[in-house]
Short mmCIF file of C-alpha atoms in Angstrom, two decimals:
data_model
loop_
_atom_site.label_atom_id
_atom_site.label_comp_id
_atom_site.label_asym_id
_atom_site.label_seq_id
_atom_site.Cartn_x
_atom_site.Cartn_y
_atom_site.Cartn_z
CA MET A 1 11.70 24.38 -0.39
CA ALA A 2 13.60 21.45 -1.76
CA THR A 3 12.99 18.05 -1.85
CA TYR A 4 15.23 15.14 -1.21
CA TYR A 5 14.75 11.08 -1.17
CA ILE A 6 15.29 8.01 0.28
CA SER A 7 16.28 4.31 -0.98
CA PRO A 8 15.72 1.29 0.90
CA THR A 9 19.49 0.59 -0.69
CA GLY A 10 20.54 4.39 -0.16
CA ASN A 11 23.16 5.70 2.13
CA ASP A 12 23.11 8.68 5.26
CA THR A 13 27.03 8.95 3.80
CA THR A 14 27.78 7.96 1.28
CA GLY A 15 24.19 10.13 -0.46
CA ASN A 16 23.47 13.29 -0.97
CA GLY A 17 19.33 12.86 -0.72
CA SER A 18 19.34 13.54 -4.54
CA LEU A 19 16.88 10.33 -6.73
CA SER A 20 20.67 9.72 -8.22
CA LEU A 21 22.19 8.88 -4.22
CA PRO A 22 19.95 8.92 -2.16
CA TRP A 23 19.85 8.84 1.82
CA LEU A 24 18.87 5.74 3.29
CA THR A 25 17.01 7.05 6.55
CA VAL A 26 14.09 9.99 7.56
CA GLN A 27 17.13 11.36 10.50
CA ARG A 28 19.34 11.60 7.78
CA PHE A 29 17.08 13.59 5.53
CA ILE A 30 15.42 15.82 9.44
CA THR A 31 19.19 16.63 10.27
CA SER A 32 20.01 18.20 6.38
CA SER A 33 16.86 19.59 5.68
CA ILE A 34 14.70 22.52 7.01
CA ALA A 35 10.93 23.57 7.19
CA ASN A 36 9.05 23.31 4.54
CA ASP A 37 11.51 20.42 2.68
CA THR A 38 10.04 17.31 1.53
CA LEU A 39 11.05 13.39 1.49
CA ILE A 40 10.02 11.30 -1.18
CA CYS A 41 10.89 7.44 0.21
CA LEU A 42 11.12 5.63 -2.95
CA ASN A 43 9.00 2.64 -2.75
CA GLY A 44 9.82 -0.13 -0.67
CA THR A 45 11.04 -1.71 3.02
CA TYR A 46 12.81 0.17 5.24
CA THR A 47 13.55 -0.34 8.92
CA PHE A 48 11.23 2.13 10.94
CA ALA A 49 14.39 2.90 13.78
CA ASN A 50 14.05 6.28 16.40
CA THR A 51 13.93 9.66 14.66
CA THR A 52 14.02 13.02 16.44
CA GLY A 53 12.64 16.47 15.29
CA ILE A 54 10.41 16.21 12.96
CA HIS A 55 8.20 18.96 12.23
CA TYR A 56 7.44 21.02 9.22
CA ARG A 57 8.37 18.66 7.18
CA THR A 58 6.52 16.25 4.26
CA ILE A 59 6.99 12.60 4.74
CA GLN A 60 5.68 10.57 2.03
CA ALA A 61 5.22 7.73 -0.34
CA GLN A 62 6.98 7.52 -3.82
CA THR A 63 3.62 5.45 -4.31
CA ASN A 64 1.11 4.84 -1.55
CA GLY A 65 0.80 1.77 0.13
CA SER A 66 4.07 0.50 -1.50
CA VAL A 67 6.72 2.07 1.37
CA ILE A 68 7.48 0.39 4.06
CA PHE A 69 8.33 0.96 7.51
CA ASP A 70 9.34 -2.16 9.51
CA GLY A 71 10.18 -1.73 13.00
CA ASN A 72 10.76 -5.88 13.43
CA GLY A 73 9.02 -6.02 16.60
CA ALA A 74 11.93 -3.37 18.46
CA VAL A 75 11.00 -0.49 20.01
CA CYS A 76 11.33 2.30 18.24
CA ALA A 77 9.27 6.14 17.99
CA TRP A 78 9.39 9.59 15.65
CA GLN A 79 9.32 12.55 17.38
CA LEU A 80 6.36 14.54 15.35
CA GLN A 81 6.20 18.14 16.50
CA THR A 82 4.84 20.95 14.24
CA ALA A 83 2.72 20.31 11.36
CA PRO A 84 4.71 17.23 9.96
CA VAL A 85 2.75 15.55 7.08
CA ILE A 86 2.99 11.83 6.25
CA THR A 87 1.78 10.31 3.48
CA GLY A 88 1.08 6.59 1.84
CA ILE A 89 3.49 4.66 4.14
CA THR A 90 2.93 2.01 5.94
CA PHE A 91 3.75 1.75 9.60
CA ARG A 92 4.05 -2.25 11.20
CA ASN A 93 5.60 -4.56 13.50
CA ILE A 94 6.93 -2.01 16.15
CA LYS A 95 6.51 -1.89 20.08
CA THR A 96 5.89 0.93 21.70
CA PRO A 97 8.75 2.12 23.62
CA GLY A 98 9.18 1.63 27.25
CA ARG A 99 8.75 5.26 29.96
CA ASP A 100 12.30 6.80 29.76
CA SER A 101 12.72 6.40 25.36
CA TYR A 102 10.18 8.39 23.70
CA SER A 103 6.61 7.22 24.97
CA TYR A 104 4.78 6.77 21.82
CA ILE A 105 5.53 5.35 18.56
CA PHE A 106 3.84 8.53 17.22
CA GLY A 107 3.99 11.44 19.79
CA LEU A 108 5.89 13.41 21.86
CA THR A 109 6.40 13.73 25.85
CA SER A 110 6.70 16.67 27.56
CA PRO A 111 7.46 18.97 24.72
CA GLY A 112 6.89 22.59 26.68
CA ALA A 113 5.45 25.59 24.04
CA THR A 114 6.45 22.89 20.63
CA VAL A 115 2.90 22.06 19.54
CA GLY A 116 2.68 18.71 17.79
CA SER A 117 0.67 18.38 14.97
CA PRO A 118 1.06 15.54 12.72
CA THR A 119 -0.98 14.69 10.17
CA PHE A 120 -1.11 11.59 8.50
CA ASN A 121 -2.17 10.52 5.01
CA ASN A 122 -3.54 7.57 3.74
CA CYS A 123 -1.36 5.04 5.90
CA VAL A 124 -1.31 2.13 7.31
CA PHE A 125 -0.65 0.93 10.99
CA HIS A 126 -0.78 -2.40 11.73
CA SER A 127 0.70 -4.98 13.80
CA MET A 128 1.72 -2.93 16.48
CA LEU A 129 3.06 -4.07 19.84
CA GLY A 130 2.53 -3.35 23.22
CA ASN A 131 4.59 -2.81 26.29
CA ASN A 132 4.53 -3.50 30.02
CA GLY A 133 6.27 -0.09 31.56
CA THR A 134 5.21 1.94 34.55
CA ALA A 135 4.04 4.78 32.43
CA LYS A 136 0.16 3.42 31.00
CA ASP A 137 -0.37 6.16 30.06
CA ARG A 138 2.30 6.86 27.86
CA GLU A 139 3.47 3.72 26.37
CA LEU A 140 0.83 4.03 23.11
CA VAL A 141 1.30 4.41 19.55
CA PHE A 142 0.28 7.63 19.30
CA GLY A 143 0.10 10.97 21.88
CA ILE A 144 1.45 13.30 23.58
CA TRP A 145 2.36 13.99 27.04
CA SER A 146 1.88 17.51 28.46
CA PRO A 147 1.13 18.70 25.49
CA ALA A 148 2.00 22.63 24.29
CA GLY A 149 -1.45 24.74 23.33
CA GLY A 150 -2.99 23.39 19.79
CA SER A 151 -1.61 20.15 19.62
CA SER A 152 -3.96 17.93 17.55
CA PHE A 153 -3.32 14.37 15.09
CA THR A 154 -5.18 14.96 12.54
CA PHE A 155 -5.91 11.53 10.18
CA ASN A 156 -7.32 11.37 6.52
CA GLN A 157 -8.20 8.74 5.04
CA CYS A 158 -6.20 5.52 7.45
CA LEU A 159 -6.64 2.35 8.40
CA PHE A 160 -5.47 1.02 11.54
CA TYR A 161 -5.60 -2.77 12.31
CA ASN A 162 -3.89 -5.68 14.99
CA ILE A 163 -3.29 -2.66 17.42
CA GLN A 164 -2.37 -4.56 20.97
CA GLY A 165 -2.85 -2.10 23.74
CA HIS A 166 -0.50 -1.91 27.04
CA THR A 167 0.82 -5.57 27.94
CA SER A 168 0.56 -4.94 31.63
CA GLY A 169 -3.19 -5.73 31.76
CA ALA A 170 -3.71 -1.65 32.90
CA VAL A 171 -7.43 -1.00 32.58
CA ILE A 172 -7.14 1.89 30.23
CA ARG A 173 -4.95 1.00 27.22
CA PRO A 174 -5.85 3.19 24.39
CA LEU A 175 -4.76 3.46 21.08
CA PHE A 176 -3.92 7.40 21.94
CA GLY A 177 -3.34 8.94 25.38
CA SER A 178 -2.68 12.80 26.72
CA ASN A 179 -2.99 14.00 29.65
CA GLY A 180 -3.92 17.52 27.99
CA VAL A 181 -5.82 18.61 25.86
CA VAL A 182 -5.43 17.42 22.18
CA SER A 183 -7.38 17.72 19.06
CA ILE A 184 -8.25 13.99 17.04
CA ASN A 185 -9.62 14.62 13.91
CA LEU A 186 -10.33 11.43 11.50
CA THR A 187 -11.59 11.44 7.85
CA GLY A 188 -12.01 9.20 6.00
CA CYS A 189 -10.82 6.09 8.50
CA THR A 190 -11.39 2.78 8.92
CA ILE A 191 -10.36 1.61 12.64
CA ALA A 192 -11.09 -2.55 13.02
CA ALA A 193 -9.87 -3.10 17.03
CA THR A 194 -8.79 -6.81 16.30
CA VAL A 195 -6.53 -8.26 18.82
CA THR A 196 -7.93 -10.25 21.65
CA GLY A 197 -7.61 -10.95 25.10
CA VAL A 198 -5.38 -8.94 27.57
CA THR A 199 -3.80 -6.84 25.19
CA ALA A 200 -6.79 -5.94 23.63
CA LEU A 201 -7.18 -2.18 23.15
CA THR A 202 -9.84 -0.97 25.88
CA HIS A 203 -9.97 2.70 24.31
CA LEU A 204 -9.27 4.98 21.36
CA TRP A 205 -9.24 8.15 22.67
CA ARG A 206 -7.27 9.75 26.35
CA THR A 207 -7.91 13.11 25.79
CA SER A 208 -9.40 15.70 27.06
CA GLY A 209 -9.25 17.47 23.77
CA LEU A 210 -12.38 17.56 20.91
CA ILE A 211 -12.04 14.41 18.65
CA THR A 212 -13.88 14.81 15.60
CA VAL A 213 -14.58 12.02 12.91
CA LYS A 214 -16.75 11.81 10.06
CA ASN A 215 -16.90 8.84 7.10
CA ILE A 216 -14.67 6.00 10.11
CA ILE A 217 -15.39 3.06 10.33
CA ALA A 218 -14.82 2.00 14.20
CA TYR A 219 -14.53 -1.54 14.26
CA ASN A 220 -14.55 -3.59 17.48
CA GLY A 221 -13.70 -7.51 16.84
CA SER A 222 -11.80 -7.58 20.05
CA GLY A 223 -14.52 -9.58 21.31
CA ALA A 224 -15.06 -7.32 24.57
CA THR A 225 -15.18 -3.13 25.48
CA LEU A 226 -14.11 -1.17 23.78
CA ASN A 227 -14.84 2.18 24.74
CA TRP A 228 -15.13 5.64 22.48
CA LYS A 229 -12.97 7.73 24.33
CA ASP A 230 -11.54 8.65 28.13
CA GLY A 231 -12.69 12.31 28.45
CA GLY A 232 -12.48 14.94 26.55
CA THR A 233 -15.24 15.08 23.76
CA ALA A 234 -15.97 14.39 20.20
CA VAL A 235 -18.73 14.73 16.97
CA ALA A 236 -19.12 12.99 14.51
CA THR A 237 -21.28 12.38 11.27
CA TYR A 238 -21.35 10.27 9.02
CA SER A 239 -19.58 7.17 10.52
CA ASP A 240 -21.18 3.84 11.90
CA PHE A 241 -19.79 2.51 15.21
CA TYR A 242 -19.70 -0.86 15.51
CA LEU A 243 -19.40 -2.95 19.19
CA ILE A 244 -18.16 0.60 20.62
CA THR A 245 -19.29 1.52 23.66
CA GLY A 246 -19.74 5.89 24.70
CA ALA A 247 -19.68 5.87 20.57
CA PRO A 248 -21.48 9.98 19.86
CA THR A 249 -24.56 10.35 17.72
CA GLY A 250 -24.34 12.73 14.51
CA ALA A 251 -25.90 12.71 11.89
CA GLY A 252 -26.01 9.43 9.61
CA VAL A 253 -24.19 7.82 12.03
CA ILE A 254 -24.83 4.43 12.20
CA THR A 255 -23.97 1.20 14.52
CA SER A 256 -24.32 -1.60 12.22
CA ASN A 257 -21.66 -4.41 11.43
CA PRO A 258 -19.64 -2.80 8.59
CA LEU A 259 -20.02 -6.51 6.88
CA PHE A 260 -15.39 -6.45 5.67
CA ILE A 261 -14.99 -9.05 3.26
CA ASP A 262 -12.88 -11.06 5.76
CA PRO A 263 -12.13 -9.14 8.91
CA VAL A 264 -10.54 -12.09 10.80
CA ASN A 265 -7.45 -11.85 8.34
CA TYR A 266 -7.21 -8.57 7.49
CA ASP A 267 -8.98 -7.48 4.95
CA PHE A 268 -11.41 -4.50 5.48
CA ARG A 269 -12.93 -3.93 2.47
CA LEU A 270 -16.91 -3.32 2.32
CA ARG A 271 -19.02 -6.52 1.10
CA PRO A 272 -21.54 -5.67 -1.50
CA THR A 273 -24.18 -5.79 1.32
CA SER A 274 -22.63 -3.74 3.73
CA PRO A 275 -24.42 -0.80 4.97
CA CYS A 276 -21.01 1.55 4.82
CA ILE A 277 -21.46 1.38 0.72
CA ASP A 278 -21.88 4.74 -0.40
CA THR A 279 -22.99 6.00 2.96
CA GLY A 280 -20.13 8.75 3.85
CA VAL A 281 -20.70 12.49 2.96
CA LEU A 282 -18.71 14.96 0.38
CA LEU A 283 -15.96 16.59 1.51
CA MET B 1 -21.01 19.12 -48.38
CA GLY B 2 -22.91 18.66 -45.29
CA PHE B 3 -23.73 19.66 -41.88
CA GLY B 4 -25.53 17.27 -38.95
CA THR B 5 -25.27 17.06 -35.17
CA ALA B 6 -23.76 14.51 -33.45
CA LEU B 7 -23.92 12.93 -29.19
CA ASN B 8 -20.72 12.89 -28.25
CA ILE B 9 -20.29 10.09 -25.95
CA HIS B 10 -17.58 11.14 -24.31
CA THR B 11 -18.33 14.88 -22.98
CA GLY B 12 -22.18 14.29 -22.93
CA LYS B 13 -22.54 17.03 -25.64
CA PHE B 14 -23.88 17.74 -29.53
CA ASP B 15 -20.97 18.57 -31.70
CA LEU B 16 -21.84 20.08 -34.99
CA VAL B 17 -19.93 17.55 -37.53
CA GLN B 18 -19.21 19.22 -41.35
CA SER B 19 -19.45 16.18 -43.98
CA THR B 20 -18.00 15.57 -47.36
CA SER B 21 -21.09 13.56 -48.12
CA VAL B 22 -24.45 13.31 -46.14
CA LEU B 23 -23.48 9.79 -44.27
CA ASP B 24 -26.88 8.87 -44.17
CA ASP B 25 -30.28 9.93 -44.81
CA ARG B 26 -30.66 10.90 -41.18
CA TYR B 27 -29.36 13.37 -40.69
CA VAL B 28 -30.53 17.04 -40.82
CA ASN B 29 -28.63 19.59 -42.61
CA VAL B 30 -28.81 22.71 -40.66
CA THR B 31 -29.88 25.13 -43.35
CA GLY B 32 -33.17 23.84 -43.43
CA ASP B 33 -34.14 20.78 -44.57
CA THR B 34 -37.18 18.82 -43.04
CA MET B 35 -36.37 15.55 -40.60
CA THR B 36 -37.75 12.44 -41.53
CA GLY B 37 -37.44 9.46 -39.74
CA ALA B 38 -35.84 8.71 -36.00
CA LEU B 39 -32.65 10.61 -35.17
CA LEU B 40 -30.94 8.15 -33.61
CA GLY B 41 -28.25 9.08 -31.20
CA HIS B 42 -24.91 6.99 -30.81
CA ILE B 43 -26.53 5.42 -27.40
CA THR B 44 -29.84 4.18 -27.50
CA VAL B 45 -31.84 3.67 -24.03
CA ASP B 46 -34.07 1.08 -23.84
CA THR B 47 -35.64 -1.33 -22.48
CA LYS B 48 -34.04 -4.90 -23.22
CA ALA B 49 -37.05 -6.47 -25.84
CA ASN B 50 -37.40 -3.37 -27.42
CA ILE B 51 -33.66 -3.37 -28.09
CA LEU B 52 -33.29 -6.53 -28.73
CA ALA B 53 -36.06 -5.46 -31.07
CA LEU B 54 -34.06 -3.18 -33.38
CA SER B 55 -32.10 -4.08 -37.05
CA PRO B 56 -29.97 -0.92 -36.42
CA ALA B 57 -28.03 -0.63 -40.36
CA GLY B 58 -24.51 -0.24 -38.54
CA ASN B 59 -22.65 -0.88 -35.43
CA GLN B 60 -24.95 0.06 -32.05
CA LEU B 61 -24.76 1.35 -28.86
CA ALA B 62 -27.47 0.75 -26.32
CA TYR B 63 -27.85 0.75 -22.40
CA ALA B 64 -31.19 -0.99 -21.09
CA THR B 65 -32.95 0.42 -18.60
CA ASP B 66 -34.81 -2.79 -16.91
CA THR B 67 -31.35 -5.21 -16.75
CA THR B 68 -28.76 -2.00 -16.85
CA GLU B 69 -26.17 -4.11 -19.47
CA PHE B 70 -24.93 -2.76 -22.49
CA TYR B 71 -25.63 -4.28 -25.55
CA LEU B 72 -23.60 -3.49 -28.62
CA TYR B 73 -24.57 -4.62 -32.17
CA ASP B 74 -22.25 -5.32 -34.18
CA GLY B 75 -24.21 -5.36 -37.80
CA SER B 76 -25.75 -8.75 -37.14
CA ASN B 77 -26.19 -9.37 -33.66
CA TRP B 78 -26.83 -7.89 -30.31
CA LYS B 79 -24.70 -8.96 -27.86
CA VAL B 80 -24.56 -8.03 -24.35
CA ALA B 81 -21.54 -7.35 -21.72
CA PRO B 82 -22.00 -9.81 -19.01
CA LEU B 83 -22.03 -7.77 -15.79
CA GLU B 84 -24.86 -5.68 -14.71
CA LEU B 85 -24.74 -1.67 -14.09
CA GLN B 86 -24.05 -0.82 -10.05
CA THR B 87 -26.49 1.67 -9.03
CA GLU B 88 -23.32 4.53 -7.75
CA ALA B 89 -24.32 7.35 -5.20
CA GLN B 90 -22.60 10.42 -5.17
CA ALA B 91 -21.44 10.04 -1.37
CA PRO B 92 -18.31 7.90 -0.70
CA ASP B 93 -18.09 5.08 1.61
CA MET B 94 -17.29 5.16 5.03
CA GLY B 95 -13.81 4.40 5.71
CA ALA B 96 -10.59 4.17 4.75
CA TYR B 97 -11.06 2.54 1.35
CA GLU B 98 -12.13 4.57 -0.88
CA ALA B 99 -10.92 8.40 -0.31
CA GLY B 100 -7.62 6.31 0.60
CA GLY B 101 -7.38 4.88 -2.60
CA LEU B 102 -6.79 1.25 -0.36
CA GLY B 103 -9.95 -0.46 -3.39
CA ILE B 104 -13.36 1.20 -4.09
CA SER B 105 -15.76 -1.00 -2.98
CA ASP B 106 -17.54 -3.76 -5.73
CA LYS B 107 -21.08 -3.41 -5.27
CA ALA B 108 -21.29 -6.53 -6.81
CA GLY B 109 -18.75 -7.72 -5.02
CA TYR B 110 -16.54 -9.29 -7.23
CA TYR B 111 -12.50 -7.48 -6.99
CA SER B 112 -8.89 -8.77 -8.95
CA ASP B 113 -8.48 -10.72 -6.05
CA VAL B 114 -11.62 -11.90 -4.06
CA ILE B 115 -15.92 -13.01 -5.32
CA THR B 116 -18.05 -12.72 -2.30
CA ASP B 117 -21.09 -12.78 -1.49
CA LYS B 118 -21.74 -15.15 -3.81
CA ASP B 119 -23.43 -18.84 -4.32
CA LEU B 120 -21.82 -20.55 -6.94
CA SER B 121 -23.51 -23.51 -8.82
CA SER B 122 -22.94 -26.37 -11.08
CA VAL B 123 -18.53 -25.26 -10.77
CA LYS B 124 -15.89 -27.66 -11.20
CA LEU B 125 -12.99 -27.74 -8.87
CA LYS B 126 -9.91 -28.86 -10.45
CA GLU B 127 -6.40 -28.22 -9.99
CA TYR B 128 -5.08 -25.57 -7.74
CA TYR B 129 -1.81 -23.61 -9.19
CA ARG B 130 -1.53 -20.91 -6.57
CA THR B 131 1.10 -21.37 -3.93
CA ALA B 132 -1.20 -22.54 -1.34
CA GLY B 133 -2.72 -20.42 1.53
CA GLU B 134 -4.62 -22.28 4.43
CA GLY B 135 -8.55 -23.04 3.24
CA ALA B 136 -7.86 -24.09 0.05
CA VAL B 137 -9.04 -26.23 -1.87
CA ARG B 138 -8.64 -28.26 -5.37
CA THR B 139 -9.13 -32.04 -6.43
CA THR B 140 -6.50 -33.80 -7.83
CA THR B 141 -5.05 -36.43 -10.93
CA ASP B 142 -5.07 -39.02 -8.31
CA GLY B 143 -9.55 -38.98 -7.59
CA GLU B 144 -8.57 -36.83 -4.01
CA PHE B 145 -10.26 -34.26 -2.77
CA GLN B 146 -7.84 -32.19 -0.98
CA VAL B 147 -8.49 -28.71 1.48
CA TYR B 148 -5.19 -27.05 2.70
CA LEU B 149 -5.11 -26.34 6.49
CA ASN B 150 -2.16 -26.49 8.61
CA GLY B 151 0.25 -25.83 6.49
CA VAL B 152 -0.31 -28.97 4.27
CA TRP B 153 -2.53 -30.05 1.62
CA ASN B 154 -5.15 -32.86 3.73
CA ASP B 155 -7.34 -35.67 2.44
CA VAL B 156 -11.36 -35.29 2.34
CA VAL B 157 -12.11 -38.36 3.12
CA ILE B 158 -14.73 -39.72 1.47
CA ASN B 159 -16.79 -42.40 1.12
CA PHE B 160 -17.82 -43.28 4.88
CA ARG B 161 -20.82 -43.87 5.85
CA LEU B 162 -23.04 -45.49 9.01
CA ARG B 163 -25.91 -48.24 8.41
CA GLU B 164 -28.23 -49.76 10.60
CA ASP B 165 -28.19 -53.58 10.19
CA SER B 166 -30.60 -56.05 11.21
CA ASP B 167 -30.01 -55.73 14.64
CA GLY B 168 -30.89 -52.83 15.18
CA ASN B 169 -26.83 -51.69 15.58
CA TYR B 170 -25.19 -49.35 13.37
CA GLU B 171 -22.63 -49.99 11.17
CA PHE B 172 -19.29 -47.41 10.85
CA GLU B 173 -18.54 -48.15 6.96
CA HIS B 174 -15.83 -46.79 4.49
CA ASN B 175 -16.52 -47.63 0.61
CA PRO B 176 -12.50 -47.81 -1.35
CA VAL B 177 -11.67 -45.37 -3.60
CA GLY B 178 -11.67 -48.07 -6.66
CA PHE B 179 -13.76 -51.33 -4.98
CA ASP B 180 -17.26 -51.42 -5.40
CA LEU B 181 -18.12 -53.41 -2.02
CA TRP B 182 -18.46 -51.80 2.03
CA TYR B 183 -16.60 -52.64 4.41
CA GLU B 184 -17.49 -52.51 8.38
CA ILE B 185 -13.97 -50.40 9.05
CA MET B 186 -13.51 -52.38 12.44
CA SER B 187 -13.80 -55.15 11.23
CA GLY B 188 -13.30 -55.39 7.80
CA ASN B 189 -15.84 -57.73 6.85
CA SER B 190 -18.82 -56.69 3.49
CA ASP B 191 -22.32 -55.82 4.12
CA ILE B 192 -22.36 -58.20 1.03
CA LEU B 193 -23.94 -62.00 2.84
CA GLY B 194 -22.95 -65.21 0.76
CA ILE B 195 -25.37 -68.11 0.70
CA ASP B 196 -24.26 -69.54 3.74
CA GLY B 197 -24.54 -66.05 5.69
CA LYS B 198 -21.28 -65.07 5.98
CA PRO B 199 -19.31 -62.33 4.65
CA ILE B 200 -18.53 -62.58 1.60
CA ILE B 201 -15.23 -60.30 2.63
CA GLN B 202 -14.15 -60.80 6.14
CA GLN B 203 -10.81 -58.50 7.62
CA TYR B 204 -10.62 -57.27 3.86
CA THR B 205 -9.96 -61.16 2.63
CA THR B 206 -12.22 -63.38 0.31
CA SER B 207 -11.99 -67.28 -0.80
CA MET B 208 -12.50 -68.35 -4.02
CA GLY B 209 -16.11 -70.08 -4.49
CA ALA B 210 -19.20 -69.33 -2.99
CA TYR B 211 -18.67 -70.18 0.83
CA GLN B 212 -16.67 -68.66 3.02
CA ARG B 213 -13.94 -69.56 6.05
CA ASP B 214 -15.40 -68.94 9.54
CA ILE B 215 -15.22 -65.30 10.70
CA ILE B 216 -12.02 -65.82 12.86
CA ILE B 217 -11.55 -63.77 15.32
CA ASN B 218 -8.09 -62.04 15.82
CA GLY B 219 -6.34 -61.43 18.65
CA GLY B 220 -6.83 -61.94 22.99
CA THR B 221 -6.27 -65.91 24.27
CA PHE B 222 -9.14 -67.32 25.80
#
């Protein structure tokens, strides 16, 4: 298991992936590494670019919250295959792809036998832009189209906000989409649907698989109906679903306003009177 | 040489301490002495009133169970740490912030960059030293009160009123900064009348003496 480095000032040609001579892009790391290798992204802001074949790798920030991948409003995607682990990175300003491209910002399209099973830890996803292509089920932030058996998405301690749905005005505009069975697992996450109007999300999850959540806050600030899921089954404990239609019930589940400090300006810390303080469950 | 026990505030356990001399007569010799007087721990836990009634021989740390505050005796006075302790549950907060290391909820509403859910009383608003952001407020050395909106500092105008006159009509008046009188905005006439019943200030001008000129209506052709 080797460890490599990229830096915003790195160079894919002259660098060798070492700390002293880092590369610039994740793709360069993917190309030059093997399964179970680790990439450390040195602190700073990178350009989010199309990257394929991300599997059996760990991609982590040098310091959680200090590594940003900025799409600058462009259409691009990461193909996440089997068991990539992504930690401590902020992703922003990325536009969902069109149908002829990778179709999800994070995911897979028709991967055949390849199991897609990414895990995100301590990541922030915000200011994602929708698209208006014809494949409304696939031009989303997260998803797998025609998934292989055993596919899953796992989010631990992640924050989601200011995310547009499909901009065509489609009836179903989910955050995550699949036409098959994909398990979704969330622990200690905050999902704030803050986009309003015709590009607001209509659903969070579209899958035939099992959605398991614990210690999460799902907040609907769109002013319109936000459905928990379309299809699949859900298990929830010790979570808050505020103005979420069809939210699951379970031990410790509440539906109260989480009382963020300033959700309009994306400050999702909890006010002292928040019903979410100390009401999660030990992991 | 003597032995004694001391509460280790870091481990929460009693340490066996050895000294070349007896520290003070509150320490017990484990070989058989009889302790006299109260054995005081490193932290006194009691009500605020009982703590403040103590006069320790040396520095003493205390925790008040009723006010949830820490106190320190510095040899002369009891000093209190100004913030109250908050009850912390074993269970974590829901959501990404505590678990994800994005920030732990402060139950008292004090963060490094935000104070929330508080009333402010008897405070002054002074100059503004940070990069301005929407909603920022300040007072200036020129006596202005300003709010930062739409990317610029805007004066918040003060000293305006609606006054009901003798005819039962309402006049919209202001008291310009630095002046004593109130003026009807549209006409510039003062609400104060002279001995002849005319406003002593008309159209923001006045004449010397006790009598004012007749009110002039500007503009138009009759």
